[in-house]
Coordinates of C-alpha atoms in Angstrom, one line a residue:
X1 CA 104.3 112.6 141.6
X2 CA 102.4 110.8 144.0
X3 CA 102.8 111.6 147.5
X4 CA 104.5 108.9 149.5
X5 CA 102.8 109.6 153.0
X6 CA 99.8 108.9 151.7
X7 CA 100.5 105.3 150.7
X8 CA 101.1 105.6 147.3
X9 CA 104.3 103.5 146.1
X10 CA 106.6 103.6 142.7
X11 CA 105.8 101.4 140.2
X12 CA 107.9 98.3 139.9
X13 CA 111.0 98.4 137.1
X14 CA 110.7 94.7 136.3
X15 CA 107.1 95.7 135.3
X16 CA 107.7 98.7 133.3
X17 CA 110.1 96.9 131.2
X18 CA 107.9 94.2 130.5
X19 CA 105.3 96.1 129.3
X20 CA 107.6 97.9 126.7
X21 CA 108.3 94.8 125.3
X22 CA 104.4 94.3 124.9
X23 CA 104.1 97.4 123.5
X24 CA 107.0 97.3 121.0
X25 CA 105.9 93.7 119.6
X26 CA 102.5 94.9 119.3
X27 CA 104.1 98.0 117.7
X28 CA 106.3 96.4 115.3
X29 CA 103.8 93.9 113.8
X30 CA 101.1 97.1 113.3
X31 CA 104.4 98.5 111.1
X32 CA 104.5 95.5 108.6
X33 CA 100.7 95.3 108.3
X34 CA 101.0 99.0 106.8
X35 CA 103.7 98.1 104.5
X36 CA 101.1 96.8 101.8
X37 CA 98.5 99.1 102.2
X38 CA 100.0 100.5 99.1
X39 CA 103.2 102.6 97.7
X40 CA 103.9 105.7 97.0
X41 CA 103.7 104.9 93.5
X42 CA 104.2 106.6 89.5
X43 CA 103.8 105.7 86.5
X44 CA 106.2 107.2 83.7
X45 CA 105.7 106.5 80.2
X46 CA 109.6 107.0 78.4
X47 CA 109.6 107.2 74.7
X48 CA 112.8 106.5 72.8
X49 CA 114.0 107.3 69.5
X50 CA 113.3 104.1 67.9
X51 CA 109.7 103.8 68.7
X52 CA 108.8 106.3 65.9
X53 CA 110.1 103.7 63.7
X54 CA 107.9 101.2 65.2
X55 CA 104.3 100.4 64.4
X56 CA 102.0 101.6 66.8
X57 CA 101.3 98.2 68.6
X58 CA 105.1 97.8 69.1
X59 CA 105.6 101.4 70.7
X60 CA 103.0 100.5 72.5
X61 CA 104.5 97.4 74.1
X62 CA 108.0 99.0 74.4
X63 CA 105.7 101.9 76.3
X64 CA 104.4 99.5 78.6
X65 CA 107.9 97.8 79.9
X66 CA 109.4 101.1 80.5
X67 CA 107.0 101.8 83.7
X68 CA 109.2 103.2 86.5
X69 CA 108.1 102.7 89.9
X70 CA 109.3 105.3 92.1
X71 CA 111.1 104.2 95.5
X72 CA 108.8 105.4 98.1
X73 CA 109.8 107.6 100.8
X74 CA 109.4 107.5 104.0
X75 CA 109.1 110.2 107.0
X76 CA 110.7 109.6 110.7
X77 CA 109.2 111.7 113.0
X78 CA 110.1 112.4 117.1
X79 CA 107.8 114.1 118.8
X80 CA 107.1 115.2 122.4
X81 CA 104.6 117.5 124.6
X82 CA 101.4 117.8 126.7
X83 CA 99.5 115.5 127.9
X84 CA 96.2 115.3 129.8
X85 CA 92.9 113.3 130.7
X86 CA 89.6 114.1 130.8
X87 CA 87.6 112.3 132.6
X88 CA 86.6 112.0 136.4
X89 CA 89.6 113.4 138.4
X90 CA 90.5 117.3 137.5
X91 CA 93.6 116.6 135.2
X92 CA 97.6 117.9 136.0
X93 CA 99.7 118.6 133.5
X94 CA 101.6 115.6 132.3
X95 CA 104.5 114.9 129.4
X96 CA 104.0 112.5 126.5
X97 CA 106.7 111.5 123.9
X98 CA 106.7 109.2 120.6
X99 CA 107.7 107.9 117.1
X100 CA 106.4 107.5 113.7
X101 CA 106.7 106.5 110.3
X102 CA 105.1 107.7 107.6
X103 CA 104.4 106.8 103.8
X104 CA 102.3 108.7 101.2
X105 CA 99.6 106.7 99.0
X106 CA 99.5 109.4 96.8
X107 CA 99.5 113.4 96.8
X108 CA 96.9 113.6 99.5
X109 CA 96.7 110.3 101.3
X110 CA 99.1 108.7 103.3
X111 CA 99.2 106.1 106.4
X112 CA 101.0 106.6 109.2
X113 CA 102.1 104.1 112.4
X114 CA 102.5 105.7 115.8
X115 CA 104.3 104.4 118.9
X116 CA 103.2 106.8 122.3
X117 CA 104.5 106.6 125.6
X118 CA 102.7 109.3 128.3
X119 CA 102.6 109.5 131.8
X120 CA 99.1 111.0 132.8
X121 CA 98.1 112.6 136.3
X122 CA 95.2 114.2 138.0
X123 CA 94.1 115.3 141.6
X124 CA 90.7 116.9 142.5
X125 CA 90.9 119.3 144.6
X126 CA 91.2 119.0 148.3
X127 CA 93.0 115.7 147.6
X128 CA 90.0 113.8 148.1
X129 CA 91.3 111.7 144.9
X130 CA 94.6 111.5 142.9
X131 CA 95.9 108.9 140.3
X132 CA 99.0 108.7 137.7
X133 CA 98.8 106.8 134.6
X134 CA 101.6 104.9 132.7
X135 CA 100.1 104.7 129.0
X136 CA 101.5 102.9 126.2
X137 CA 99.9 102.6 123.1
X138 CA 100.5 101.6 119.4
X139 CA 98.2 103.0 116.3
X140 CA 97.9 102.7 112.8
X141 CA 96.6 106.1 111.0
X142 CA 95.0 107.7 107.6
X143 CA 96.3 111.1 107.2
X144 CA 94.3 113.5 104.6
X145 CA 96.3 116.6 103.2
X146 CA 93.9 119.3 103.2
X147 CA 96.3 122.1 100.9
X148 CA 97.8 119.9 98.2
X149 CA 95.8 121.4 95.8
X150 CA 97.3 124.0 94.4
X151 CA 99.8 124.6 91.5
X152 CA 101.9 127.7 92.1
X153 CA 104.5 125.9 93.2
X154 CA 106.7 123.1 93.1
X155 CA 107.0 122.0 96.7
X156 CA 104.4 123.3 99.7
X157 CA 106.1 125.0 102.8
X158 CA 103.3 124.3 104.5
X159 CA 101.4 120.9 105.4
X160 CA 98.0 120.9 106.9
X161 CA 96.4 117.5 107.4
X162 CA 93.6 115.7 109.6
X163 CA 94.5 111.6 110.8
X164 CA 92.4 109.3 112.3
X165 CA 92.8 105.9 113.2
X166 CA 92.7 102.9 115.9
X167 CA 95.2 101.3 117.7
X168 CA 95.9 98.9 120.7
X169 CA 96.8 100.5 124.3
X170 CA 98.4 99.0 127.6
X171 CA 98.3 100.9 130.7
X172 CA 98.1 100.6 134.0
X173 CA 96.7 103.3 136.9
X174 CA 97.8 103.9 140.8
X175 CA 94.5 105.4 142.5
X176 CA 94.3 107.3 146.1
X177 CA 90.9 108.1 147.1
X178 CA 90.8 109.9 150.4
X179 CA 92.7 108.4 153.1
X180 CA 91.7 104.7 151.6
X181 CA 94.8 102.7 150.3
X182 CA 96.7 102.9 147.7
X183 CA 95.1 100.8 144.6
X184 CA 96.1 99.7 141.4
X185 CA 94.3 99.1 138.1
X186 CA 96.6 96.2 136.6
X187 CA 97.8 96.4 132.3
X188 CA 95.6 95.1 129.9
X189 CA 95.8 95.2 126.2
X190 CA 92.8 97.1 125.1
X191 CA 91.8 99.0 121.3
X192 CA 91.2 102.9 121.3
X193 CA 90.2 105.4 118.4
X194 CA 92.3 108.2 117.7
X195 CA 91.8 111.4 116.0
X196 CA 93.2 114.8 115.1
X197 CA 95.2 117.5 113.0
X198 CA 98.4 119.8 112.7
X199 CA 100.4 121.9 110.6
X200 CA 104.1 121.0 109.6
X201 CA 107.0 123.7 107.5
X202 CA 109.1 122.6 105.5
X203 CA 112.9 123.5 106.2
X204 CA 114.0 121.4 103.7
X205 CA 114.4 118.9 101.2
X206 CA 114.8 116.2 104.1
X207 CA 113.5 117.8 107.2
X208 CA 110.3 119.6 108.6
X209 CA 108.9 120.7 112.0
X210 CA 105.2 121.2 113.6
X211 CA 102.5 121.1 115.6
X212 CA 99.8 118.8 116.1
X213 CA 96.9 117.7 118.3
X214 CA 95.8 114.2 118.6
X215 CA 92.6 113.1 121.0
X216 CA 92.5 109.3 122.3
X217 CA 89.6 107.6 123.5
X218 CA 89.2 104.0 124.9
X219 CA 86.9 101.5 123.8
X220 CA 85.1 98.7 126.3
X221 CA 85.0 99.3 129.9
X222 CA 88.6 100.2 130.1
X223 CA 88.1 103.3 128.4
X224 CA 86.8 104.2 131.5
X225 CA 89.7 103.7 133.6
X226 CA 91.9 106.1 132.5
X227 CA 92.1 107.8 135.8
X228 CA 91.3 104.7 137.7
X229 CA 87.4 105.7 138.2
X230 CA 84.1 104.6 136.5
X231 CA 81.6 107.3 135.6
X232 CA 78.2 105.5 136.3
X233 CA 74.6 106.4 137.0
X234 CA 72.7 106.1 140.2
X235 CA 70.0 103.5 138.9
X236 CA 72.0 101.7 136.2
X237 CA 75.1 101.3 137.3
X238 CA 76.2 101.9 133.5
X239 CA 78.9 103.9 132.0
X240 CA 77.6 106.7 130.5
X241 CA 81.4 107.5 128.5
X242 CA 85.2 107.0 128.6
X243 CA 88.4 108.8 130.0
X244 CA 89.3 111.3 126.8
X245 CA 93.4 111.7 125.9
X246 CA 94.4 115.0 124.8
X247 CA 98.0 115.1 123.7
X248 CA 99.5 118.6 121.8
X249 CA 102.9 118.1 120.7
X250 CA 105.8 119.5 118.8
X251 CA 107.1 117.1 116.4
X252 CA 110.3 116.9 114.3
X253 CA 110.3 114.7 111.3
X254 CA 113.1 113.2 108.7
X255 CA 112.1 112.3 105.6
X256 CA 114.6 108.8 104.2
X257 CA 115.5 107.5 101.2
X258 CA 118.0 105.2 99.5
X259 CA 119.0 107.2 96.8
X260 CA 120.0 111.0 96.5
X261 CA 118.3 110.9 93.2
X262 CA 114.7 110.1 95.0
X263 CA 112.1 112.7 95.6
X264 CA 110.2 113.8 98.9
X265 CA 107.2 112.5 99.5
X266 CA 104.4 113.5 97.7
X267 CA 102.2 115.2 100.1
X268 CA 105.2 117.9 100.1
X269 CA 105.2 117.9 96.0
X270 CA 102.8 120.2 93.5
X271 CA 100.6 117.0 91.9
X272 CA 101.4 118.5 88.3
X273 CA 105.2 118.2 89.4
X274 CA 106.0 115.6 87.3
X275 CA 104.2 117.1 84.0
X276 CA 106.3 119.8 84.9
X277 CA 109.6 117.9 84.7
X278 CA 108.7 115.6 81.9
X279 CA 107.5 119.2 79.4
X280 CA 110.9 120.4 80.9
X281 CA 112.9 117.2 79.2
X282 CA 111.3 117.9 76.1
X283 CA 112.1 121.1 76.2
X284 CA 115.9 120.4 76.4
X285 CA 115.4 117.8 73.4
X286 CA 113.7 120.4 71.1
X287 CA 116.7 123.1 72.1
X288 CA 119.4 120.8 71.8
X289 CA 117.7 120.0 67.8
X290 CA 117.6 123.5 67.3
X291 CA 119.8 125.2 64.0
X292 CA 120.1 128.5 65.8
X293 CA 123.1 129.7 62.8
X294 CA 120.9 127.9 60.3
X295 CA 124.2 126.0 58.9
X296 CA 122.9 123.1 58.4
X297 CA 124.3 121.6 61.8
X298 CA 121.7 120.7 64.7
X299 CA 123.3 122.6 68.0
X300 CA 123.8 119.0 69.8
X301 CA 126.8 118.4 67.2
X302 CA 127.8 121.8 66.2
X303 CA 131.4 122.7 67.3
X304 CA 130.7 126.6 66.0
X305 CA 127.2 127.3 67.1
X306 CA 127.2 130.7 65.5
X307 CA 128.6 130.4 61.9
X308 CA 128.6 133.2 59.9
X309 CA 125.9 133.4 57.1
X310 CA 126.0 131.8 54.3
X311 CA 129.1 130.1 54.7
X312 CA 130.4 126.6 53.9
X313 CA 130.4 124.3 56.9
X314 CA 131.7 120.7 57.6
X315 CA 129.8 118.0 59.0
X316 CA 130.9 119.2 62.4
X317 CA 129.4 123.1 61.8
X318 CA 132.8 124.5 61.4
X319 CA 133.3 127.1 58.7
X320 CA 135.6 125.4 55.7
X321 CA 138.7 127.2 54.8
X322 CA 139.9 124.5 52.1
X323 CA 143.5 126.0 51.4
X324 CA 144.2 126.7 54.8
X325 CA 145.4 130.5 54.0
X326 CA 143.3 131.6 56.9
X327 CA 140.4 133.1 54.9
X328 CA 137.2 131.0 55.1
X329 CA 135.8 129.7 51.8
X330 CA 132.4 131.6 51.5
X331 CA 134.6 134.6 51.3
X332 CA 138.0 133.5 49.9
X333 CA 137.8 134.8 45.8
X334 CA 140.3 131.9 45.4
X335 CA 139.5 129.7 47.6
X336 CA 142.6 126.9 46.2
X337 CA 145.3 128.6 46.9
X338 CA 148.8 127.3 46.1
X339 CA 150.5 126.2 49.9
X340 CA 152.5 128.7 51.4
X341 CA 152.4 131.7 48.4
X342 CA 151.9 135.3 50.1
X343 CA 147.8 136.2 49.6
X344 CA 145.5 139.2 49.5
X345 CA 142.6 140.0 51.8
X346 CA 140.6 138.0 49.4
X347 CA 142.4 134.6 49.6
X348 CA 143.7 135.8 46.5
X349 CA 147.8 134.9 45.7
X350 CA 150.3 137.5 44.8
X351 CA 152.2 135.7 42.7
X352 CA 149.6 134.5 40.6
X353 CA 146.8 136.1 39.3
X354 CA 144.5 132.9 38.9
X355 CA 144.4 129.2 39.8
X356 CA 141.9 127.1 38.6
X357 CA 141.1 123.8 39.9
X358 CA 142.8 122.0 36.6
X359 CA 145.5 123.5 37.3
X360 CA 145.6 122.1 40.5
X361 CA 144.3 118.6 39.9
X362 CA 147.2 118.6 37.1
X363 CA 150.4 120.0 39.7
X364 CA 148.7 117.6 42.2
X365 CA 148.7 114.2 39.8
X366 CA 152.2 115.3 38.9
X367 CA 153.7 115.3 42.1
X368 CA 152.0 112.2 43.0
X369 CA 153.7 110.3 39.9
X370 CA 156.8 111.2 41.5
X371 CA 156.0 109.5 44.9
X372 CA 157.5 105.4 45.0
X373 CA 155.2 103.7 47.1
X374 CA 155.9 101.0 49.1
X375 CA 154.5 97.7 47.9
X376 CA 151.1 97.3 50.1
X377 CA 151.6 94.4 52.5
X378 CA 149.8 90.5 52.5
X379 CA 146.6 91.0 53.0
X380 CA 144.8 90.8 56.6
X381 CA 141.9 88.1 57.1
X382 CA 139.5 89.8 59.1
X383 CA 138.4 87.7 62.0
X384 CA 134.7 88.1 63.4
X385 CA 135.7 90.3 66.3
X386 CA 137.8 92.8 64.5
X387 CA 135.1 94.7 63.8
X388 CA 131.5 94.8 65.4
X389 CA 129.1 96.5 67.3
X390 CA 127.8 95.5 70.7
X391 CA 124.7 97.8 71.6
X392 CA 124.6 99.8 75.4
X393 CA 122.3 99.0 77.6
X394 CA 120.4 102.2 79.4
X395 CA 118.9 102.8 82.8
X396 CA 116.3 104.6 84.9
X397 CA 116.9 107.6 86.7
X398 CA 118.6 105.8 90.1
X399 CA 117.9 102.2 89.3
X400 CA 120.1 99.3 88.3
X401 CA 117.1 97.5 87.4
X402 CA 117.8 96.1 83.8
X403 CA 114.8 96.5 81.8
X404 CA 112.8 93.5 80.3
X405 CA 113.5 94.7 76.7
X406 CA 117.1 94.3 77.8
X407 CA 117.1 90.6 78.7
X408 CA 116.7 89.8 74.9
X409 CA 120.0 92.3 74.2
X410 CA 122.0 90.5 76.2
X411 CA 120.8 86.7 75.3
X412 CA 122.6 88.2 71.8
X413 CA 125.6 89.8 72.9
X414 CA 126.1 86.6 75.1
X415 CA 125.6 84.7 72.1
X416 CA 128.6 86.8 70.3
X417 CA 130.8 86.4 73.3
X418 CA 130.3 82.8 73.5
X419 CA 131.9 82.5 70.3
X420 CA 135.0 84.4 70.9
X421 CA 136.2 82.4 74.0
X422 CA 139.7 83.9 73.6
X423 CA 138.5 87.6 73.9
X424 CA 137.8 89.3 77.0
X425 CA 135.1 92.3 77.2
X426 CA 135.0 95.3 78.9
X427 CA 131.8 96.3 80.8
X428 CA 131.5 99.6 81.6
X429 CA 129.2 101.7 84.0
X430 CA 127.9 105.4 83.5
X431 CA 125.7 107.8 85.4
X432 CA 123.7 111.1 84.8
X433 CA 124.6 114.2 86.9
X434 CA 122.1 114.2 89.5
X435 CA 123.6 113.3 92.9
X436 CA 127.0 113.7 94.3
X437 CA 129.8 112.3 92.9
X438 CA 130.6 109.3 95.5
X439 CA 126.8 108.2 94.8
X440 CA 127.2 108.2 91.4
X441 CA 130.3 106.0 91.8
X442 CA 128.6 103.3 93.7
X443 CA 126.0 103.9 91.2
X444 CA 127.6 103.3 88.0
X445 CA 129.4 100.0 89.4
X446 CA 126.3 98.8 90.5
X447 CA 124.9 99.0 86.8
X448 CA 128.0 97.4 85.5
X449 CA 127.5 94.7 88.0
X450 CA 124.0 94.0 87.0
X451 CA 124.9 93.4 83.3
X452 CA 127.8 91.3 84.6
X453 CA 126.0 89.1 86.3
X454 CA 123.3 88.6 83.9
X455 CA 125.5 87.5 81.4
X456 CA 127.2 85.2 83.3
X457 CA 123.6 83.8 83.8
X458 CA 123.6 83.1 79.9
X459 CA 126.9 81.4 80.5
X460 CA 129.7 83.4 80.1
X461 CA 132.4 82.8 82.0
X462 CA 133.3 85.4 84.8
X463 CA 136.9 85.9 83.8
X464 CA 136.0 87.0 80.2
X465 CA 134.3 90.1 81.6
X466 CA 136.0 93.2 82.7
X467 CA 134.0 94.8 85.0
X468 CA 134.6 99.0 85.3
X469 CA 133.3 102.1 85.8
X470 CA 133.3 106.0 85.3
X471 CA 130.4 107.7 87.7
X472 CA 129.4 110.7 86.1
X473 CA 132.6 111.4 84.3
X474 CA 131.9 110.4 80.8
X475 CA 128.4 112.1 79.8
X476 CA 127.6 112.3 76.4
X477 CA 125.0 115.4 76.6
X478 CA 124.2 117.7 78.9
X479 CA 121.1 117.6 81.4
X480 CA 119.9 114.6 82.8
X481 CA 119.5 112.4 80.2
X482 CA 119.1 108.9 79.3
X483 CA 122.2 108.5 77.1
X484 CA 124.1 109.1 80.0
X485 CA 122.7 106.4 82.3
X486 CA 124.4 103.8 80.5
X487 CA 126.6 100.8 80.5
X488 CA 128.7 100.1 77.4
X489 CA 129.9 96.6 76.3
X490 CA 133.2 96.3 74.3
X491 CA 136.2 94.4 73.4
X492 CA 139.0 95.1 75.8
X493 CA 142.4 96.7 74.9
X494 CA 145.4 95.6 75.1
X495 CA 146.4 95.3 78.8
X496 CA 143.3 96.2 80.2
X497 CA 142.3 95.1 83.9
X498 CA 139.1 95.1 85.8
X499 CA 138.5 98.3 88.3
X500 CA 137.9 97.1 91.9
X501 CA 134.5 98.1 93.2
X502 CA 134.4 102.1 94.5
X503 CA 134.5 103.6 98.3

């Protein structure tokens, strides 16, 4: 600090504080002129089942309405170090501190807002001059990832990058030359350039540390005045160049998101990461259609995944044993067995050397004959809603967005509910696995909800809808599938209420 037997006084409170308040402002309106510089932004083709029974123009279109845009993510950072000024006055060390946000364009570009608070100080020696600097200052940066090309690896543990920049400063200067008083060099808004580089690690998924050096210099006159005196030449009387800012800090930084299912931001992620993911998908499809015990029975719906050879399955891939005598058919030598005789280890009954299928057929007609039915009762008039089939409606990886394809569903299934005033449907949310289970909750209401209230919007009335929800608790396949992102539509059971919304 200064010394105060040499005249130099504190700066004023009521000042400081007003100057923050310039600085945030100016700070805060830099931050929403970033926002649409652009988004960290992918495009994902999804094709479905049904578009190989489409004509190309049709797969086409249902291509083009399933673009996902992924929710950007941003990056908090705190960071805090040393500061000093190059300029007329031999520099002390000083302390700087600041916040930013940042948000990637793509895999190597990004753009970066920067609030900076430093106080800045200097003394030549003998003490012929002195002055302290209180520099606020508000900037709006281009950062370039130099490493993100390469493809080892998923994720990077290491971040090197180069900003640069301009943004709008506010300070003002207490100067002491010799044994002259104390004088001040009042706050003014004024634009600087900024520029620089550093290195961050990754710890994890949501947090990094690192090192960086940034270099600020002044434009106009007042870039000059950084330590309260003008450089100038003997004839001219012109500044010849400004006060130069040198700031090396340690930052740490917190990437944010809304959703547990959302990626880091993409400077951090392999640019081939999501041609990984996607062949990965495909993969699990093409194992999942596999025959691996050649039965006959894709593995998705085979209860016995490793059948014996050559023997006689169901439709579920589970070896047939038609008589029930605990020898399956490919092997049983009498594979019709009369119930509960005593058999060989070929299927074959003791008591009877043979039974052929007439036989059988005949014993089996004859015992029916024997058998008084009850008349059959009046026949039942089915009404339209005893039987029917309202379609699901599927979902993005972490959205509740309904789909434009969807809208036209629903206009349908509103249509059917409409006519059946007196019936009351259930609507029922679904998730993948990804995320934890209390996200997944929320999740799955929150699809329910959006179906809810888009048919209400077609006019059905509220109390006719059930509104409830599993989470991830009723997948249909394994992996992170789109079948399991679902919301099914249904007519309610008997005594079925609506689920209030979860924790």
């Amino acid at each position: 600090p200064l010394k105060k037997n040499q005249g130099i006084s504190q700066l004023n409170i009521r000042t400081k504080t007003n100057t923050m308040r310039k600085v945030l402002a100016l700070y805060c309106l830099l931050l929403f002129q970033a926002m649409p510089l652009g988004a960290q932004e992918t495009e994902t083709y999804y094709l479905k089942d049904e578009d190989f029974r489409l004509s190309p123009h049709d797969s086409l279109l249902i291509a083009e309405m399933n673009k996902k845009d992924t929710i950007p993510v941003w990056e908090f950072g705190i960071a805090g170090g040393h500061v000093f000024s190059i300029g007329n006055v031999d520099y002390l060390p000083g302390v700087g501190v600041g916040v930013h946000f940042r948000r990637a364009l793509d895999y190597i570009f990004s753009v970066r807002s920067d609030i900076f608070y430093a106080r800045i100080r200097g003394e030549d020696e003998g003490n012929a001059r002195e002055f302290r600097n209180d520099w606020f200052s508000a900037s709006l940066l281009g950062v370039m990832t130099l490493n993100n090309l390469k493809w080892e690896d998923k994720t990077r543990k290491v971040n090197l990058y180069a900003l640069g920049g301009i943004g709008v400063n506010y300070f003002e200067t207490k100067v002491r030359e010799n044994d002259l008083p104390t004088r001040t060099i009042t706050g003014k808004m004024a634009w600087h350039g900024t520029f620089g580089g550093g290195i961050s690690f990754r710890i994890g998924r949501r947090f990094n540390v690192g090192f960086e050096h940034k270099v600020i210099s002044g434009f106009g006159q007042r870039g000059d005045l950084v330590d309260g005196f003008e450089t100038i030449t003997a004839n001219t009387h012109r500044r010849t160049f400004a006060d130069i800012i040198h700031y090396s800090n340690v930052h740490v930084n917190f990437n944010i998101s809304r959703s547990a299912e959302e990626e880091e931001p993409k400077y951090w992620l392999n640019p081939l990461f999501d041609v990984y993911q996607e062949l990965d998908s495909i993969k699990q499809v093409l194992k999942q259609l596999n025959d691996s015990d050649g039965d006959g029975v894709v593995d998705l719906i085979d209860r016995e995944p490793e059948s014996p050879a050559g023997a006689y399955v169901d439709t579920k891939g589970v070896t047939r044993d038609g008589d029930l005598d605990g020898i399956p058919d490919f092997r049983d030598r009498q594979p019709y067995s009369p119930p509960g005789v005593p058999i060989d280890a070929y299927g074959v009954a003791k008591e009877e050397t043979e039974t052929e299928r007439a036989n059988v057929r005949a014993i089996v007609q004859e015992e029916i004959a024997k058998i008084e039915f009850p008349q059959p009762p009046p026949p039942v008039i089915e009404t339209k809603t005893s039987n029917w089939y309202l379609p699901n409606v599927y979902f993005d990886a972490g959205s509740i967005e309904l789909k434009p394809i969807d809208h036209a569903t629903l206009l349908k299934v509103a249509e059917v509910m409409l006519e059946n005033p007196d019936e009351k449907f259930v609507v029922e949310g679904n998730t993948d696995l990804a995320g934890s289970e209390k996200a997944n909750n929320r999740l799955s209401y929150k699809r329910a909800l959006a179906v809810v209230n888009k048919l209400v919007s077609l006019g059905v009335p509220r109390e006719q809808l059930l509104l409830r929800w599993n989470g991830e608790h009723k997948t249909l396949v394994e992996g992170l599938h789109e079948v399991n992102r679902r919301v099914e539509i249904r007519r309610a059971k008997e005594g079925e209420t609506e689920m209030p919304p979860p924790e």
